[in-house]
Amino acid sequence: MVNEPDLTSLASVAPVVALVGAFVALLPIAVIATIWKRRPWLGLVVTGRSAGLYASAVLLIAVPTGLIAGVLFDARRGALTTFVLGLLYAYRGSLVLDALHVERVLRAIGNGDRAEAVALATRGVRRLERFRNLVGVKLSWGIVSLISGVGLLEDAERILGAVPCNRYLGPALWCLQHALASLRIRMGRFDQATATLDFCQGKAPSAPLEEEHRYLRALVDVSTGHVERAKKRIKDTDKPEHREQLRAHAAAALGDDDEARAALERVSKLLYGPTMVEMIANGYGPAKRVALRLVGREPEAD
């Protein structure tokens, strides 16, 4: 039986509904923040602004409806309504499931199931198309980076390349093209990578991405015979991994394998350095043959 609404019942229902609303709003934020902290290489953080916008949306959607249900029925139904609406919004409006998808892809890779990893990555990136912003693109990039990191470059480029560019504007579009260019460089598609880099119009979304963009340009230059132009793109204040990898490629392009090896040895001592050297050995560029020998493999005969 439906109760007649009155101020007394509203006063008793409001605290319960508000508490449930706060819980269902903050839980996804806490889960995502935990995953981002555990996976810093994704380059994503939960900011006060992003958390506030998400929590406000949940509260505006779930709490008023929960209050109405609580007044018409009882506090328990009001709380349940608030909780369900919050979860439904989280399914579409938060990144919880997408963040957990990263863990599933990693698990498939760890189990050696590459086909499952590719299938999960495809599904994850398709789902992220609902976020037409920089965060959605960066997480998509992070997901395909997982499979590209184990040598599945063709699959990674195919998955990210299938994302419809016309859905994005500004920083999100810039980052999407930048990510595609990075994959195409690793695949040796330098002309295609240049065209993709040229599509990145306007200012980079952040200083680190601006530096990485110059580094990608330098990689294309050094791999296509423009060594001096490549050197001029890199600054003394750039990250050591960018400076040393470019030095290795430049030295190898000029025939100085000893200097190239010394630069790669410096790279290998950095955080994630061994992985960077493996990527050079498995990819393209003048320092490939030097990197292969450094990891104990002989280059194939020309």
Short mmCIF file of C-alpha atoms in Angstrom, two decimals:
data_model
loop_
_atom_site.label_atom_id
_atom_site.label_comp_id
_atom_site.label_asym_id
_atom_site.label_seq_id
_atom_site.Cartn_x
_atom_site.Cartn_y
_atom_site.Cartn_z
CA MET A 1 0.00 0.00 0.00
CA VAL A 2 1.31 3.45 -0.98
CA ASN A 3 1.68 5.90 1.89
CA GLU A 4 0.46 9.49 1.71
CA PRO A 5 3.58 11.67 1.40
CA ASP A 6 4.29 13.90 4.40
CA LEU A 7 7.22 15.89 5.79
CA THR A 8 7.70 13.48 8.69
CA SER A 9 8.35 10.50 6.42
CA LEU A 10 10.65 12.64 4.24
CA ALA A 11 12.73 13.55 7.29
CA SER A 12 13.15 9.89 8.22
CA VAL A 13 13.92 8.73 4.67
CA ALA A 14 16.33 11.50 3.63
CA PRO A 15 19.33 10.49 5.80
CA VAL A 16 19.15 6.85 4.68
CA VAL A 17 18.83 7.72 1.00
CA ALA A 18 21.60 10.32 1.23
CA LEU A 19 23.95 7.81 2.88
CA VAL A 20 23.26 5.16 0.23
CA GLY A 21 23.63 7.78 -2.51
CA ALA A 22 27.03 8.86 -1.18
CA PHE A 23 28.18 5.23 -0.98
CA VAL A 24 27.11 4.33 -4.52
CA ALA A 25 28.66 7.54 -5.84
CA LEU A 26 32.01 7.15 -4.10
CA LEU A 27 32.52 3.40 -4.56
CA PRO A 28 33.31 3.53 -8.31
CA ILE A 29 35.67 6.46 -7.73
CA ALA A 30 37.56 4.48 -5.08
CA VAL A 31 37.80 1.38 -7.30
CA ILE A 32 39.07 3.35 -10.30
CA ALA A 33 41.58 5.31 -8.19
CA THR A 34 42.96 2.03 -6.83
CA ILE A 35 43.44 0.59 -10.31
CA TRP A 36 45.02 3.77 -11.67
CA LYS A 37 47.44 3.80 -8.74
CA ARG A 38 48.37 0.17 -9.39
CA ARG A 39 48.79 0.81 -13.14
CA PRO A 40 50.56 4.22 -13.35
CA TRP A 41 51.75 3.51 -16.90
CA LEU A 42 48.16 4.07 -18.06
CA GLY A 43 48.79 7.76 -17.47
CA LEU A 44 45.39 8.30 -15.82
CA VAL A 45 44.47 9.80 -12.47
CA VAL A 46 41.26 10.53 -10.60
CA THR A 47 41.15 14.30 -10.15
CA GLY A 48 38.99 16.23 -7.75
CA ARG A 49 37.10 17.71 -10.69
CA SER A 50 36.41 14.38 -12.41
CA ALA A 51 35.38 12.75 -9.12
CA GLY A 52 33.13 15.68 -8.26
CA LEU A 53 31.41 15.68 -11.65
CA TYR A 54 30.74 11.96 -11.49
CA ALA A 55 29.52 12.00 -7.88
CA SER A 56 27.26 14.98 -8.58
CA ALA A 57 25.67 13.21 -11.55
CA VAL A 58 24.97 10.09 -9.47
CA LEU A 59 23.49 12.09 -6.61
CA LEU A 60 21.29 14.17 -8.93
CA ILE A 61 19.97 11.04 -10.66
CA ALA A 62 19.65 8.55 -7.79
CA VAL A 63 18.90 10.55 -4.66
CA PRO A 64 15.75 12.48 -5.74
CA THR A 65 14.21 9.31 -7.17
CA GLY A 66 15.15 7.41 -4.01
CA LEU A 67 13.53 10.10 -1.87
CA ILE A 68 10.30 9.85 -3.84
CA ALA A 69 10.29 6.06 -3.51
CA GLY A 70 11.06 6.33 0.20
CA VAL A 71 8.25 8.78 0.89
CA LEU A 72 5.72 6.81 -1.17
CA PHE A 73 6.72 3.43 0.26
CA ASP A 74 9.38 3.22 2.99
CA ALA A 75 13.02 3.98 3.74
CA ARG A 76 14.18 0.53 2.66
CA ARG A 77 12.65 0.87 -0.81
CA GLY A 78 14.02 4.38 -1.08
CA ALA A 79 17.52 3.14 -0.29
CA LEU A 80 17.18 0.24 -2.72
CA THR A 81 15.99 2.55 -5.50
CA THR A 82 18.94 4.87 -4.91
CA PHE A 83 21.39 1.96 -4.91
CA VAL A 84 20.04 0.39 -8.11
CA LEU A 85 19.96 3.68 -10.01
CA GLY A 86 23.51 4.42 -8.88
CA LEU A 87 24.70 1.02 -10.12
CA LEU A 88 22.90 1.46 -13.44
CA TYR A 89 24.56 4.83 -13.92
CA ALA A 90 27.93 3.35 -12.96
CA TYR A 91 27.51 0.69 -15.66
CA ARG A 92 27.36 3.37 -18.35
CA GLY A 93 28.73 6.49 -16.75
CA SER A 94 31.80 5.30 -14.85
CA LEU A 95 35.00 3.56 -15.92
CA VAL A 96 34.79 0.77 -13.34
CA LEU A 97 34.08 -2.06 -15.77
CA ASP A 98 36.55 -0.61 -18.26
CA ALA A 99 39.28 -0.38 -15.65
CA LEU A 100 38.60 -3.96 -14.57
CA HIS A 101 38.86 -4.92 -18.25
CA VAL A 102 42.54 -3.97 -18.09
CA GLU A 103 43.01 -6.60 -15.41
CA ARG A 104 41.23 -9.23 -17.53
CA VAL A 105 43.45 -8.53 -20.54
CA LEU A 106 46.54 -8.76 -18.35
CA ARG A 107 45.31 -12.06 -16.94
CA ALA A 108 44.77 -13.50 -20.42
CA ILE A 109 48.27 -12.42 -21.45
CA GLY A 110 49.73 -13.94 -18.29
CA ASN A 111 47.96 -17.22 -19.08
CA GLY A 112 49.43 -17.19 -22.57
CA ASP A 113 45.99 -16.95 -24.19
CA ARG A 114 46.69 -14.37 -26.89
CA ALA A 115 43.44 -14.96 -28.75
CA GLU A 116 41.46 -14.23 -25.58
CA ALA A 117 43.58 -11.15 -24.87
CA VAL A 118 42.84 -9.78 -28.35
CA ALA A 119 39.12 -10.54 -27.99
CA LEU A 120 38.98 -8.80 -24.61
CA ALA A 121 40.95 -5.81 -25.91
CA THR A 122 38.58 -5.49 -28.87
CA ARG A 123 35.55 -5.62 -26.60
CA GLY A 124 37.06 -3.15 -24.15
CA VAL A 125 37.92 -0.54 -26.78
CA ARG A 126 34.50 -0.86 -28.44
CA ARG A 127 32.84 -0.28 -25.06
CA LEU A 128 34.98 2.81 -24.44
CA GLU A 129 33.62 4.51 -27.57
CA ARG A 130 30.77 5.77 -25.37
CA PHE A 131 33.31 8.14 -23.74
CA ARG A 132 34.07 10.77 -26.37
CA ASN A 133 36.76 12.38 -24.26
CA LEU A 134 40.48 12.21 -23.56
CA VAL A 135 40.10 9.74 -20.67
CA GLY A 136 38.26 7.25 -22.87
CA VAL A 137 40.90 7.48 -25.60
CA LYS A 138 43.81 7.18 -23.17
CA LEU A 139 42.32 4.08 -21.59
CA SER A 140 41.72 2.58 -25.05
CA TRP A 141 45.37 3.29 -25.83
CA GLY A 142 46.37 1.62 -22.57
CA ILE A 143 44.36 -1.50 -23.41
CA VAL A 144 45.86 -1.92 -26.90
CA SER A 145 49.31 -1.22 -25.45
CA LEU A 146 48.95 -4.38 -23.39
CA ILE A 147 48.63 -6.59 -26.46
CA SER A 148 51.14 -4.62 -28.53
CA GLY A 149 53.62 -5.11 -25.69
CA VAL A 150 53.60 -8.86 -26.28
CA GLY A 151 54.13 -8.47 -30.02
CA LEU A 152 50.52 -8.30 -31.23
CA LEU A 153 51.08 -5.03 -33.07
CA GLU A 154 48.85 -5.85 -36.05
CA ASP A 155 45.94 -6.60 -33.74
CA ALA A 156 46.58 -3.50 -31.63
CA GLU A 157 46.69 -1.21 -34.69
CA ARG A 158 43.58 -2.84 -36.17
CA ILE A 159 41.58 -2.43 -32.95
CA LEU A 160 42.54 1.21 -32.37
CA GLY A 161 42.32 2.04 -36.08
CA ALA A 162 38.70 0.86 -36.12
CA VAL A 163 37.69 3.56 -33.61
CA PRO A 164 35.64 6.11 -35.62
CA CYS A 165 37.60 9.38 -35.59
CA ASN A 166 34.51 11.43 -36.37
CA ARG A 167 33.24 10.75 -32.84
CA TYR A 168 36.05 12.82 -31.30
CA LEU A 169 37.20 16.43 -31.23
CA GLY A 170 40.09 18.40 -29.76
CA PRO A 171 42.42 16.66 -27.28
CA ALA A 172 40.67 13.28 -27.61
CA LEU A 173 41.12 13.23 -31.40
CA TRP A 174 44.71 14.44 -31.05
CA CYS A 175 45.54 11.65 -28.61
CA LEU A 176 43.83 8.98 -30.73
CA GLN A 177 45.89 9.90 -33.80
CA HIS A 178 49.07 10.14 -31.72
CA ALA A 179 48.49 6.65 -30.32
CA LEU A 180 47.87 5.22 -33.80
CA ALA A 181 51.07 6.86 -35.06
CA SER A 182 53.11 5.28 -32.25
CA LEU A 183 51.87 1.82 -33.26
CA ARG A 184 52.51 2.43 -36.96
CA ILE A 185 56.07 3.55 -36.25
CA ARG A 186 56.71 0.32 -34.35
CA MET A 187 55.35 -1.56 -37.37
CA GLY A 188 57.70 0.26 -39.75
CA ARG A 189 54.88 2.08 -41.56
CA PHE A 190 56.71 5.40 -41.54
CA ASP A 191 54.78 7.15 -44.34
CA GLN A 192 51.48 6.21 -42.78
CA ALA A 193 52.75 7.25 -39.34
CA THR A 194 53.80 10.67 -40.69
CA ALA A 195 50.35 11.24 -42.17
CA THR A 196 48.77 10.25 -38.86
CA LEU A 197 51.06 12.60 -36.90
CA ASP A 198 50.17 15.40 -39.30
CA PHE A 199 46.52 14.81 -38.44
CA CYS A 200 47.27 15.83 -34.82
CA GLN A 201 46.20 19.44 -35.16
CA GLY A 202 46.65 22.09 -32.50
CA LYS A 203 48.43 21.94 -29.18
CA ALA A 204 49.15 18.64 -27.43
CA PRO A 205 46.84 17.88 -24.46
CA SER A 206 49.79 17.90 -22.05
CA ALA A 207 53.52 18.65 -21.87
CA PRO A 208 54.49 14.95 -21.66
CA LEU A 209 52.44 14.18 -24.79
CA GLU A 210 54.01 17.17 -26.58
CA GLU A 211 57.46 15.76 -25.81
CA GLU A 212 56.44 12.28 -26.90
CA HIS A 213 55.04 13.72 -30.12
CA ARG A 214 58.42 15.29 -30.93
CA TYR A 215 60.07 11.98 -30.10
CA LEU A 216 57.80 10.11 -32.52
CA ARG A 217 58.62 12.65 -35.22
CA ALA A 218 62.30 12.13 -34.47
CA LEU A 219 61.90 8.35 -34.74
CA VAL A 220 60.36 8.72 -38.18
CA ASP A 221 63.17 11.08 -39.24
CA VAL A 222 66.01 8.88 -38.01
CA SER A 223 64.42 5.80 -39.57
CA THR A 224 64.03 7.46 -42.97
CA GLY A 225 67.53 8.90 -43.26
CA HIS A 226 67.03 12.35 -41.73
CA VAL A 227 69.39 11.89 -38.79
CA GLU A 228 70.34 15.52 -38.18
CA ARG A 229 66.72 16.66 -38.31
CA ALA A 230 65.86 13.94 -35.80
CA LYS A 231 68.57 15.12 -33.40
CA LYS A 232 67.28 18.69 -33.49
CA ARG A 233 63.83 17.59 -32.34
CA ILE A 234 65.09 16.23 -29.01
CA LYS A 235 65.85 18.66 -26.16
CA ASP A 236 68.33 18.26 -23.31
CA THR A 237 65.42 18.52 -20.86
CA ASP A 238 63.53 15.59 -22.45
CA LYS A 239 63.13 12.28 -20.65
CA PRO A 240 66.26 10.08 -20.59
CA GLU A 241 64.41 7.25 -22.36
CA HIS A 242 63.63 9.53 -25.29
CA ARG A 243 67.11 11.02 -25.48
CA GLU A 244 68.97 7.72 -25.17
CA GLN A 245 66.77 5.75 -27.56
CA LEU A 246 67.11 8.48 -30.18
CA ARG A 247 70.89 8.51 -29.64
CA ALA A 248 70.98 4.76 -30.18
CA HIS A 249 69.04 5.00 -33.44
CA ALA A 250 71.08 7.97 -34.67
CA ALA A 251 74.40 6.29 -33.88
CA ALA A 252 73.31 3.07 -35.59
CA ALA A 253 72.10 5.02 -38.63
CA LEU A 254 75.57 6.59 -38.90
CA GLY A 255 77.29 3.21 -38.57
CA ASP A 256 78.54 3.60 -34.98
CA ASP A 257 77.25 0.39 -33.40
CA ASP A 258 79.45 0.80 -30.31
CA GLU A 259 77.83 4.14 -29.44
CA ALA A 260 74.41 2.69 -30.24
CA ARG A 261 75.02 -0.21 -27.86
CA ALA A 262 76.25 2.15 -25.12
CA ALA A 263 73.08 4.22 -25.46
CA LEU A 264 70.88 1.11 -25.30
CA GLU A 265 72.74 -0.09 -22.22
CA ARG A 266 71.89 3.24 -20.57
CA VAL A 267 68.27 2.73 -21.61
CA SER A 268 68.21 -0.75 -20.05
CA LYS A 269 69.10 0.74 -16.65
CA LEU A 270 66.02 2.99 -16.63
CA LEU A 271 62.59 2.10 -15.24
CA TYR A 272 61.00 -0.27 -17.80
CA GLY A 273 64.31 -0.01 -19.69
CA PRO A 274 64.63 -3.73 -20.56
CA THR A 275 61.13 -3.62 -22.03
CA MET A 276 62.09 -0.61 -24.16
CA VAL A 277 65.15 -2.44 -25.51
CA GLU A 278 62.99 -5.48 -26.31
CA MET A 279 60.55 -3.25 -28.17
CA ILE A 280 63.38 -1.86 -30.30
CA ALA A 281 64.64 -5.39 -30.96
CA ASN A 282 61.15 -6.53 -31.98
CA GLY A 283 60.32 -3.43 -33.99
CA TYR A 284 61.90 -1.30 -36.68
CA GLY A 285 64.55 1.40 -36.81
CA PRO A 286 68.34 1.67 -37.25
CA ALA A 287 69.13 0.36 -33.75
CA LYS A 288 67.17 -2.87 -34.21
CA ARG A 289 70.17 -5.06 -35.01
CA VAL A 290 72.15 -3.63 -32.06
CA ALA A 291 69.20 -4.19 -29.73
CA LEU A 292 68.86 -7.78 -30.94
CA ARG A 293 72.46 -8.53 -30.05
CA LEU A 294 72.06 -6.81 -26.70
CA VAL A 295 69.18 -9.15 -25.79
CA GLY A 296 71.14 -12.19 -26.97
CA ARG A 297 69.65 -12.71 -30.43
CA GLU A 298 71.33 -12.47 -33.79
CA PRO A 299 69.86 -10.26 -36.52
CA GLU A 300 68.50 -12.06 -39.57
CA ALA A 301 70.72 -11.94 -42.63
CA ASP A 302 69.75 -9.26 -45.15
#
